[in-house]
Short mmCIF file of N, CA and C in Angstrom, two decimals:
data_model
loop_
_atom_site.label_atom_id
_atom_site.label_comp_id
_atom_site.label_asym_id
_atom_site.label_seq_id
_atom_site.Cartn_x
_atom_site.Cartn_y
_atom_site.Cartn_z
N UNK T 1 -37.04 -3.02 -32.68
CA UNK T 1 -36.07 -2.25 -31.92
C UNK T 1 -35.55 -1.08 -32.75
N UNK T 2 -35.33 0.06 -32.20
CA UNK T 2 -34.74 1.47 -33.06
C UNK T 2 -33.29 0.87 -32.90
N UNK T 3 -32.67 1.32 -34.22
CA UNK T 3 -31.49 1.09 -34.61
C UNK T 3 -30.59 2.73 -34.31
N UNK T 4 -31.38 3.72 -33.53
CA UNK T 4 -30.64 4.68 -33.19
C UNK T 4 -31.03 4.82 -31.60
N UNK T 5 -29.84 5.19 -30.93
CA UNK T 5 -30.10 5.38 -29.63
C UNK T 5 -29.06 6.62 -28.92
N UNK T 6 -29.39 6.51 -27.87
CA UNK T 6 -28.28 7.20 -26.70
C UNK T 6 -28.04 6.21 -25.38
N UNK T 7 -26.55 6.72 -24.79
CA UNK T 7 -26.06 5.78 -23.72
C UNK T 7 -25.89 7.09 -22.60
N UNK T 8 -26.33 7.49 -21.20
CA UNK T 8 -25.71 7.92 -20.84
C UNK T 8 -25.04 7.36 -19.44
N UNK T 9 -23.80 7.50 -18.75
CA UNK T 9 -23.65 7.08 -17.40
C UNK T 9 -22.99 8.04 -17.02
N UNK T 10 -23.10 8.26 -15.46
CA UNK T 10 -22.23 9.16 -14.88
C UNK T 10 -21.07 8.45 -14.07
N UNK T 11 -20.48 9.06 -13.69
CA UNK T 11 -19.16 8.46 -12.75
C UNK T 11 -19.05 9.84 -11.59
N UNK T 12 -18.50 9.80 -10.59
CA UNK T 12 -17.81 10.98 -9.50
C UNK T 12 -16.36 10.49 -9.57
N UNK T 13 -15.60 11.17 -9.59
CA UNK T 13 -14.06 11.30 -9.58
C UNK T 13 -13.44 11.87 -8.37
N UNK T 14 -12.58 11.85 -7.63
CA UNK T 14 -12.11 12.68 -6.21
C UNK T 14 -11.02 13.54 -6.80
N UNK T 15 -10.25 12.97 -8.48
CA UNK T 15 -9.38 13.72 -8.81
C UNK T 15 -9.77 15.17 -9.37
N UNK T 16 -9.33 16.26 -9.39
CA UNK T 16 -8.93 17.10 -10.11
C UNK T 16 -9.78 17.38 -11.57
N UNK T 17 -11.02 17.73 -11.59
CA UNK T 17 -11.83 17.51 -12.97
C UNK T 17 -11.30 18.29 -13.80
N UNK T 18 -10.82 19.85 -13.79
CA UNK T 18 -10.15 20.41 -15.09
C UNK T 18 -8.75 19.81 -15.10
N UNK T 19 -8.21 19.13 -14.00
CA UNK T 19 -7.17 18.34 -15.04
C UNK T 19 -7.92 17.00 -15.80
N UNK T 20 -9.00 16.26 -15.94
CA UNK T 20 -9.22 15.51 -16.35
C UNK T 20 -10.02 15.73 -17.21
N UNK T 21 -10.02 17.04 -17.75
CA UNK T 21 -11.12 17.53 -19.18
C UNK T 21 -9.76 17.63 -19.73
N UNK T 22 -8.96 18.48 -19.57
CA UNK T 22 -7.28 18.67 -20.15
C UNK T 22 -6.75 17.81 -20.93
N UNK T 23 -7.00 16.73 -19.90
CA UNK T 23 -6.24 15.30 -20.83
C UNK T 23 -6.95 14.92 -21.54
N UNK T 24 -8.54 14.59 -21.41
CA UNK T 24 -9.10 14.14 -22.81
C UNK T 24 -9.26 15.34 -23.62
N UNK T 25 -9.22 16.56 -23.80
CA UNK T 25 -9.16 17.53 -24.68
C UNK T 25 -7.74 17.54 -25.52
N UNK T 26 -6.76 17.58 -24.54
CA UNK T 26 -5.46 17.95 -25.03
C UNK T 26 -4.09 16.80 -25.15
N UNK T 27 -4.42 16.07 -23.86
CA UNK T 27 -3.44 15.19 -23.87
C UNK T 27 -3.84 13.47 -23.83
N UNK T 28 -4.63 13.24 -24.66
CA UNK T 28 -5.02 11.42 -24.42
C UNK T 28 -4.19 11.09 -24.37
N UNK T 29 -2.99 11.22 -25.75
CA UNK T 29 -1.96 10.21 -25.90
C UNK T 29 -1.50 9.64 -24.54
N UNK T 30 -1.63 10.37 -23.50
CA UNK T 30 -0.98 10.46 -21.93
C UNK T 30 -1.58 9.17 -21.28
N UNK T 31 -2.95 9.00 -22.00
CA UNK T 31 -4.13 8.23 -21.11
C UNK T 31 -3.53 6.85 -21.06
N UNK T 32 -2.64 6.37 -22.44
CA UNK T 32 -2.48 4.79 -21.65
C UNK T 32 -1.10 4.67 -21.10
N UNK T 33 -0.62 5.93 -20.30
CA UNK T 33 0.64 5.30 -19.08
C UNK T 33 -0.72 5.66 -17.92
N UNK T 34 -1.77 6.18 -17.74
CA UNK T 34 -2.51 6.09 -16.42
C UNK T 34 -3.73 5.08 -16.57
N UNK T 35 -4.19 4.12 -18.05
CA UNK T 35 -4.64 3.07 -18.60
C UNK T 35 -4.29 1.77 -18.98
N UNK T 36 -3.21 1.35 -18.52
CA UNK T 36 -2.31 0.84 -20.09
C UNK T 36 -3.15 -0.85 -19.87
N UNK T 37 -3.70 -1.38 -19.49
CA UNK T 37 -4.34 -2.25 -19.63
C UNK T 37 -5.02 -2.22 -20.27
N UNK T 38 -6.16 -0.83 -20.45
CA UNK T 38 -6.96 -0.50 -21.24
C UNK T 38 -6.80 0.02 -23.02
N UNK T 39 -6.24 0.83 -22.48
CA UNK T 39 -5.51 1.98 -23.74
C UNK T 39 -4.14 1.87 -24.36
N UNK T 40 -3.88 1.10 -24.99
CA UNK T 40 -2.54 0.85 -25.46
C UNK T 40 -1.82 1.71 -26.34
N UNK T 41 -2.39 2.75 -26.69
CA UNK T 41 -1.85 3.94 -27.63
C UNK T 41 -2.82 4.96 -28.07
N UNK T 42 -2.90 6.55 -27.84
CA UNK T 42 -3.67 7.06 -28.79
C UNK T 42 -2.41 8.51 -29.80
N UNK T 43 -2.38 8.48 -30.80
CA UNK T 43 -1.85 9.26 -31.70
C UNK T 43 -2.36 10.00 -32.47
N UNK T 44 -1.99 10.90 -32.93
CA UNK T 44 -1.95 12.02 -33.83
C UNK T 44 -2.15 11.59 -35.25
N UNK T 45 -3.21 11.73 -35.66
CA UNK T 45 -3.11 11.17 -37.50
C UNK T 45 -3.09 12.30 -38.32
N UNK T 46 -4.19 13.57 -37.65
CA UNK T 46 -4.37 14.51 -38.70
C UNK T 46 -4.46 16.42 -37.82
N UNK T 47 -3.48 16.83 -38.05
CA UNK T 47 -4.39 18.53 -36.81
C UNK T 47 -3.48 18.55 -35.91
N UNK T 48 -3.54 18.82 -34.86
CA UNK T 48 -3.13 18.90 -33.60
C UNK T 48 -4.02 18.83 -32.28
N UNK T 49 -3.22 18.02 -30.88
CA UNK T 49 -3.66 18.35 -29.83
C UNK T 49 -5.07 19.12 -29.82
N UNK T 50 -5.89 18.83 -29.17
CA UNK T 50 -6.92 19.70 -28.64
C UNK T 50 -7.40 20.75 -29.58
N UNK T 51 -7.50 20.49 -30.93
CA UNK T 51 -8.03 21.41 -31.75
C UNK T 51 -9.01 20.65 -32.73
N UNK T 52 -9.76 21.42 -32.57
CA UNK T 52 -11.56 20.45 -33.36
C UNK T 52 -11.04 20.48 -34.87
N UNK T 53 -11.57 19.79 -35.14
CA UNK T 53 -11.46 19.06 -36.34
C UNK T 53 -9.70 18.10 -36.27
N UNK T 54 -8.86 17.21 -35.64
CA UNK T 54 -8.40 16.71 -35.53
C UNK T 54 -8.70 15.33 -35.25
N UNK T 55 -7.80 14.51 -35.88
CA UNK T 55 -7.98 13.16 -36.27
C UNK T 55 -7.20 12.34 -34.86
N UNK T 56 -7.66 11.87 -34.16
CA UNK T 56 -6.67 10.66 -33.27
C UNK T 56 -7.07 9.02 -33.96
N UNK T 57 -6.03 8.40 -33.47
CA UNK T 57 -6.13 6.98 -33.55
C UNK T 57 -5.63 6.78 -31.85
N UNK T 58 -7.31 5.63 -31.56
CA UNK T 58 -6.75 4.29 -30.33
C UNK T 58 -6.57 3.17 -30.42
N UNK T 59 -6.08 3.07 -30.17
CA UNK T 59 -5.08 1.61 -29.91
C UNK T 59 -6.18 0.94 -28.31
N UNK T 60 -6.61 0.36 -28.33
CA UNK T 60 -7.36 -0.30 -26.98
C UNK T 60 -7.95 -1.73 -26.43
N UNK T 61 -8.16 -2.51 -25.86
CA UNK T 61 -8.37 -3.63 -25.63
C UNK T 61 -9.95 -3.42 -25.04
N UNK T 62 -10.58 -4.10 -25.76
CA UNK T 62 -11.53 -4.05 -25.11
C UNK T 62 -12.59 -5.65 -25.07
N UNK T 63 -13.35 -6.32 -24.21
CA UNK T 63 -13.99 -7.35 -23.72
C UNK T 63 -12.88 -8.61 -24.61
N UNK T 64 -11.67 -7.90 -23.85
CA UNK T 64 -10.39 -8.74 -23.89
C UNK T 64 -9.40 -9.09 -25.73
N UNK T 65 -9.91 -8.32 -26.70
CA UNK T 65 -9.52 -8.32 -28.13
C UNK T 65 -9.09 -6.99 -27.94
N UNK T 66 -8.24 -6.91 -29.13
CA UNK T 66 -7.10 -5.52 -29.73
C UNK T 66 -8.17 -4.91 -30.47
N UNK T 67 -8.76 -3.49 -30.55
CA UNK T 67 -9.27 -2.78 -31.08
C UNK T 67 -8.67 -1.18 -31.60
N UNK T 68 -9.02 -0.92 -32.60
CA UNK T 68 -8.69 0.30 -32.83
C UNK T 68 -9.80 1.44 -33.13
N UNK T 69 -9.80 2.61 -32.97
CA UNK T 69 -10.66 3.38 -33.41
C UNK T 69 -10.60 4.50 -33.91
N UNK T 70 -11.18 5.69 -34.86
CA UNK T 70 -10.45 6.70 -35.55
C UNK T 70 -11.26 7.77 -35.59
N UNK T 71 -10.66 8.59 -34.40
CA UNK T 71 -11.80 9.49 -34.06
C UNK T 71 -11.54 10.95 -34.52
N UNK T 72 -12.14 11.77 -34.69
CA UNK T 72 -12.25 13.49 -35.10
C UNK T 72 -12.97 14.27 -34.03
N UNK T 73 -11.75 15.02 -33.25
CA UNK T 73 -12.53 15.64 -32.47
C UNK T 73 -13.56 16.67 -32.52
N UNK T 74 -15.05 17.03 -32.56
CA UNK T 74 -16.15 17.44 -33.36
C UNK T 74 -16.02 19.03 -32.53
N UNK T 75 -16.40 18.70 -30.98
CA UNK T 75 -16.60 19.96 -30.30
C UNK T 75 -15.26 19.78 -29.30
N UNK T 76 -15.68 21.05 -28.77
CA UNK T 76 -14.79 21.73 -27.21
C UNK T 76 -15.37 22.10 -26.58
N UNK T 77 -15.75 22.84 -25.38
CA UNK T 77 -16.54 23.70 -25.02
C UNK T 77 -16.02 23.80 -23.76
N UNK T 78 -14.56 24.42 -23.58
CA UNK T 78 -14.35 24.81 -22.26
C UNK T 78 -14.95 24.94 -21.15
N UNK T 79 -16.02 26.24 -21.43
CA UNK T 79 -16.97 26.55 -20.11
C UNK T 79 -17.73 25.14 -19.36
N UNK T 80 -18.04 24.53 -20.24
CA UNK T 80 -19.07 23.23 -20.01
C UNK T 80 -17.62 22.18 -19.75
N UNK T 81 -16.51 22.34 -19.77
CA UNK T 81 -15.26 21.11 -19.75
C UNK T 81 -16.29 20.09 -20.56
N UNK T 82 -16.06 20.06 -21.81
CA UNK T 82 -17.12 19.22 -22.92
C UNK T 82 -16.10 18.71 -23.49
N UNK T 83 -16.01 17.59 -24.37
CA UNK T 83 -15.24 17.33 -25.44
C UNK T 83 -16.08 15.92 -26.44
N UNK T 84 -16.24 16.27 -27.50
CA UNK T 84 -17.06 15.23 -28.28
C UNK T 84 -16.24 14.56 -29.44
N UNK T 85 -16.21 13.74 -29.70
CA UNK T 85 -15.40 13.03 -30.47
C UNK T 85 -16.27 12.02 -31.53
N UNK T 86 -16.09 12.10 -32.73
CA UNK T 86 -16.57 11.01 -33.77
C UNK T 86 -16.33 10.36 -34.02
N UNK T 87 -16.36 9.00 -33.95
CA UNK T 87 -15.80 7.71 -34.51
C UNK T 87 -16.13 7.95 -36.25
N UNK T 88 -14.62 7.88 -36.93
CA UNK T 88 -14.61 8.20 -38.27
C UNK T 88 -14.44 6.90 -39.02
N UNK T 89 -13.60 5.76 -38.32
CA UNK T 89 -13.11 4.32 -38.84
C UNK T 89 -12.69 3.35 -37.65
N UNK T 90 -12.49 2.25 -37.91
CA UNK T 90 -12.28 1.32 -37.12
C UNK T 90 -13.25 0.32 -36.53
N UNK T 91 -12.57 -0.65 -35.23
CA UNK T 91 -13.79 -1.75 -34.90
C UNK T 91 -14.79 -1.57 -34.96
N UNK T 92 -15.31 -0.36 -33.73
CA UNK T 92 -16.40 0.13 -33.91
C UNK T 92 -17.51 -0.09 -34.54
N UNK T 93 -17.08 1.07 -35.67
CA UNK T 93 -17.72 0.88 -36.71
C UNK T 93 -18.65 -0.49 -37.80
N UNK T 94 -17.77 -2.02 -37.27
CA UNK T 94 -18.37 -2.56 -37.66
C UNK T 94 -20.08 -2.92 -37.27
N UNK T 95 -20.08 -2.29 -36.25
CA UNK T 95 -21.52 -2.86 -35.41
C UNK T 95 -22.11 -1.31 -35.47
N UNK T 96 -21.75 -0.25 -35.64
CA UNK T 96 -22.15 0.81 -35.20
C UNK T 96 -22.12 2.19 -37.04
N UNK T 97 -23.70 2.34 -37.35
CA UNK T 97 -23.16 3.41 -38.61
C UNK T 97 -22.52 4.43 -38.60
N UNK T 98 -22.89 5.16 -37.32
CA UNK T 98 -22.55 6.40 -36.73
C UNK T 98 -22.39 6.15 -35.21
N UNK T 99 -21.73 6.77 -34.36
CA UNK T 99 -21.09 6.78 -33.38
C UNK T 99 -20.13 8.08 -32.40
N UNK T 100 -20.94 8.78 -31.80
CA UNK T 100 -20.12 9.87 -31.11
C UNK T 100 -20.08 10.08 -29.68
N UNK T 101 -18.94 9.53 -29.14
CA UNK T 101 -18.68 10.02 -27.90
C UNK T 101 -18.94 11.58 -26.99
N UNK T 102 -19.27 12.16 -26.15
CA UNK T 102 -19.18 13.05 -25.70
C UNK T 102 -18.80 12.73 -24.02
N UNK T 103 -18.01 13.77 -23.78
CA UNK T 103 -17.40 13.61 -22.09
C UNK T 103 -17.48 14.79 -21.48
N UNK T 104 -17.78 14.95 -20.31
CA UNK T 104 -18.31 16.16 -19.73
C UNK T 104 -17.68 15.96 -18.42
N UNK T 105 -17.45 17.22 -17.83
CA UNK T 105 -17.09 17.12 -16.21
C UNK T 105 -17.67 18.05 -15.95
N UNK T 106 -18.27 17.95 -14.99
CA UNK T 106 -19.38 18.72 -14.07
C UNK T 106 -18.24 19.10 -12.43
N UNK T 107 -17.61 20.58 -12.26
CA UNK T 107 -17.01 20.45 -10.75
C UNK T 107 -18.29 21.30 -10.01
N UNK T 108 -18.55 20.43 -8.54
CA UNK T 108 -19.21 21.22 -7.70
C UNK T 108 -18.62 20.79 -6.39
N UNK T 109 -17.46 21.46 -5.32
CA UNK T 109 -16.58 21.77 -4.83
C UNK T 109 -15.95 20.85 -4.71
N UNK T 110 -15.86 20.25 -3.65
CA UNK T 110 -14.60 18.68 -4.00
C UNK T 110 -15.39 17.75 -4.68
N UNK T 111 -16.69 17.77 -5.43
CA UNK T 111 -16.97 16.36 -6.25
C UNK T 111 -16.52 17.15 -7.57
N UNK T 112 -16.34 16.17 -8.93
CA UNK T 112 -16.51 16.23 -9.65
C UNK T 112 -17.17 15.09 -10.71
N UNK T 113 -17.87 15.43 -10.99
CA UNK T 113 -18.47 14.63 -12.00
C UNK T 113 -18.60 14.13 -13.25
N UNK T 114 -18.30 13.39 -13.90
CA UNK T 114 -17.82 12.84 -15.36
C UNK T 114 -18.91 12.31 -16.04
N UNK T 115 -19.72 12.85 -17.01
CA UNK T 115 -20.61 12.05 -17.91
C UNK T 115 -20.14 11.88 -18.93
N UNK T 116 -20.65 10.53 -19.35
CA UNK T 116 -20.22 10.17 -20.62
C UNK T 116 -21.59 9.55 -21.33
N UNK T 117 -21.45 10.93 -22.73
CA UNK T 117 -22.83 9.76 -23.15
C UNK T 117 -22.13 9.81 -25.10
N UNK T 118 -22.80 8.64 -24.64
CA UNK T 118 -23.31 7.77 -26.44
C UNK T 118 -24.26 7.82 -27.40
N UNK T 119 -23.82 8.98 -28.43
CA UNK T 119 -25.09 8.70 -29.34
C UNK T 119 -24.70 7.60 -30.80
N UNK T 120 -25.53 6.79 -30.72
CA UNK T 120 -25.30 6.36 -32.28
C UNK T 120 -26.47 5.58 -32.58
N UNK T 121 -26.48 4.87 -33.92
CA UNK T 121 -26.95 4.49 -34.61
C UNK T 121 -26.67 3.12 -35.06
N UNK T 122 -26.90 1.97 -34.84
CA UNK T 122 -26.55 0.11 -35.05
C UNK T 122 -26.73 -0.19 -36.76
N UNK T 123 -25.84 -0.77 -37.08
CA UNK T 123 -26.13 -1.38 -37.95
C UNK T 123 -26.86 -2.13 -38.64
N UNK T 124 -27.99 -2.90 -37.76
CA UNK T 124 -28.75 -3.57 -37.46
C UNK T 124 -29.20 -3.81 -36.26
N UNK T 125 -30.78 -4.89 -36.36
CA UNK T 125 -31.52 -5.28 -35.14
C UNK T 125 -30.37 -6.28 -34.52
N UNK T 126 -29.84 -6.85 -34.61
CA UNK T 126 -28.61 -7.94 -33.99
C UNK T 126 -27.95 -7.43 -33.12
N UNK T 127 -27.13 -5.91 -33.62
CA UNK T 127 -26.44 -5.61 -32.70
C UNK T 127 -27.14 -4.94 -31.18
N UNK T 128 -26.09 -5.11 -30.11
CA UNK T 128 -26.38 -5.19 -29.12
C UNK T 128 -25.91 -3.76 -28.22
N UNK T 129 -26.98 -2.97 -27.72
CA UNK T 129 -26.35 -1.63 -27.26
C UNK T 129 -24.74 -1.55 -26.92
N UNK T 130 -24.07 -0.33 -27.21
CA UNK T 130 -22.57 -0.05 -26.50
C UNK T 130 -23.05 -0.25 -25.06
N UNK T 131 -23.22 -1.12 -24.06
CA UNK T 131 -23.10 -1.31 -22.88
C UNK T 131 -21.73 -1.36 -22.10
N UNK T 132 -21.17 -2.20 -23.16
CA UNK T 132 -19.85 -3.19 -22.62
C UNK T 132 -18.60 -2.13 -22.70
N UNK T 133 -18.87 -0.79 -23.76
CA UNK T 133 -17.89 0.24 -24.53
C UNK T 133 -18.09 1.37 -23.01
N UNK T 134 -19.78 1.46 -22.80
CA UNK T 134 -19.57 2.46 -21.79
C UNK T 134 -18.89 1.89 -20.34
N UNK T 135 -19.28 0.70 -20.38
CA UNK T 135 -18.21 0.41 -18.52
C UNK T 135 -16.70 0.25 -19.02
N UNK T 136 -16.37 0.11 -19.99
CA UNK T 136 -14.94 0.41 -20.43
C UNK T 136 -14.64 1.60 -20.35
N UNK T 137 -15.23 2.85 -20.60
CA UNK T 137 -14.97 4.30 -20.69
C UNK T 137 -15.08 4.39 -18.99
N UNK T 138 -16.18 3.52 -18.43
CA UNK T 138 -16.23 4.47 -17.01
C UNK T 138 -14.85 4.15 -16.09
N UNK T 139 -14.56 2.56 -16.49
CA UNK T 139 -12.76 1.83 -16.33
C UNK T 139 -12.38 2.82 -16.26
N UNK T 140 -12.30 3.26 -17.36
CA UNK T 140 -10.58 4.33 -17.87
C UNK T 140 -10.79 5.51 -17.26
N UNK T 141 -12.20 5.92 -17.19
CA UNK T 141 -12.42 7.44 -15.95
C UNK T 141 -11.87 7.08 -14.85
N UNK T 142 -12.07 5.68 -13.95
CA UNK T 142 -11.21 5.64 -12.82
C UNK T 142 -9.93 5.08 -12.62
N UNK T 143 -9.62 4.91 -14.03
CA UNK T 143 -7.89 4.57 -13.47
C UNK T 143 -7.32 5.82 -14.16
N UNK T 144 -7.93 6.51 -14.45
CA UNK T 144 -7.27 8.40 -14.46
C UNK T 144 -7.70 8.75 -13.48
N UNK T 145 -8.47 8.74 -12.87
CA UNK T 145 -9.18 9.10 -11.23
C UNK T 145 -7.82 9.12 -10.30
N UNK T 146 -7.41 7.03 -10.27
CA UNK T 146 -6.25 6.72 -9.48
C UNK T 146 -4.93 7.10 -9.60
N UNK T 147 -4.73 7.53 -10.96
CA UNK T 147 -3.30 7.84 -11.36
C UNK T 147 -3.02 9.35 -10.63
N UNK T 148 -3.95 10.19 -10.56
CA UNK T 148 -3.91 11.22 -10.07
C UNK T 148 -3.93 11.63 -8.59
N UNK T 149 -4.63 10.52 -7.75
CA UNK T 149 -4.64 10.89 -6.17
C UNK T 149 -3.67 10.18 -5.92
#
């Protein structure tokens, strides 16, 4: 088995897609009052808001355990509503060498569209693709979906 891969899934949203590039660009911390089952905190460690090369920490629950993760936001890319993020430290990391999120919204008139893909690299043959990480991300795309309509 290759110990490097990609994840991608899409989602459709009915909410508002440049408000929902906004918040993961600019405002996560926001994400767990429209998550909070999911997302129990994200903060400021290093930079500011929505500016690349900035450090967040999450706070998150995921396949029912407390996880944390320590990400650097890598890119932006307005035109494309892009935002890519690196996992720098945390759970993650134990199963995963490298690890980078990317989130995309695609608007084409009332749809909008949300991809989310996964590139990384396993620690080993044992570990088991981010499957379980991406239907958690696609979760949290629709309870920002719901918070908004």
């Amino acid at each position: 088995m290759p110990l490097s891969g990609m994840l991608v899934k899409q989602v459709t949203i009915k909410s508002d897609g440049d408000v929902f590039h906004e918040i993961l660009r600019s405002r996560p911390h926001h994400i767990s009052e429209m998550s909070p089952d999911s997302i129990k905190g994200v903060d400021l460690h290093e930079g500011e808001w929505g500016v690349v090369g900035s450090v967040i920490n999450v706070d998150f629950i995921h396949d029912g355990k407390a996880k944390v993760a320590k990400e650097v936001i890598e890119a932006i890319d307005e035109e494309k509503k892009l935002v890519c993020y690196k996992v720098i430290g945390g759970d993650i990391l134990e199963a995963y060498k490298t690890f980078l999120l990317t989130v995309q919204v695609e608007t084409k008139e009332e749809e909008n569209l949300v991809t989310w893909t996964f590139h990384y690299e396993k620690l080993n043959d044992n570990i088991d693709d981010p499957n379980s990480l991406m239907d958690f991300c696609l979760a949290v795309t629709k309870d920002i979906e719901k918070h908004h309509l």
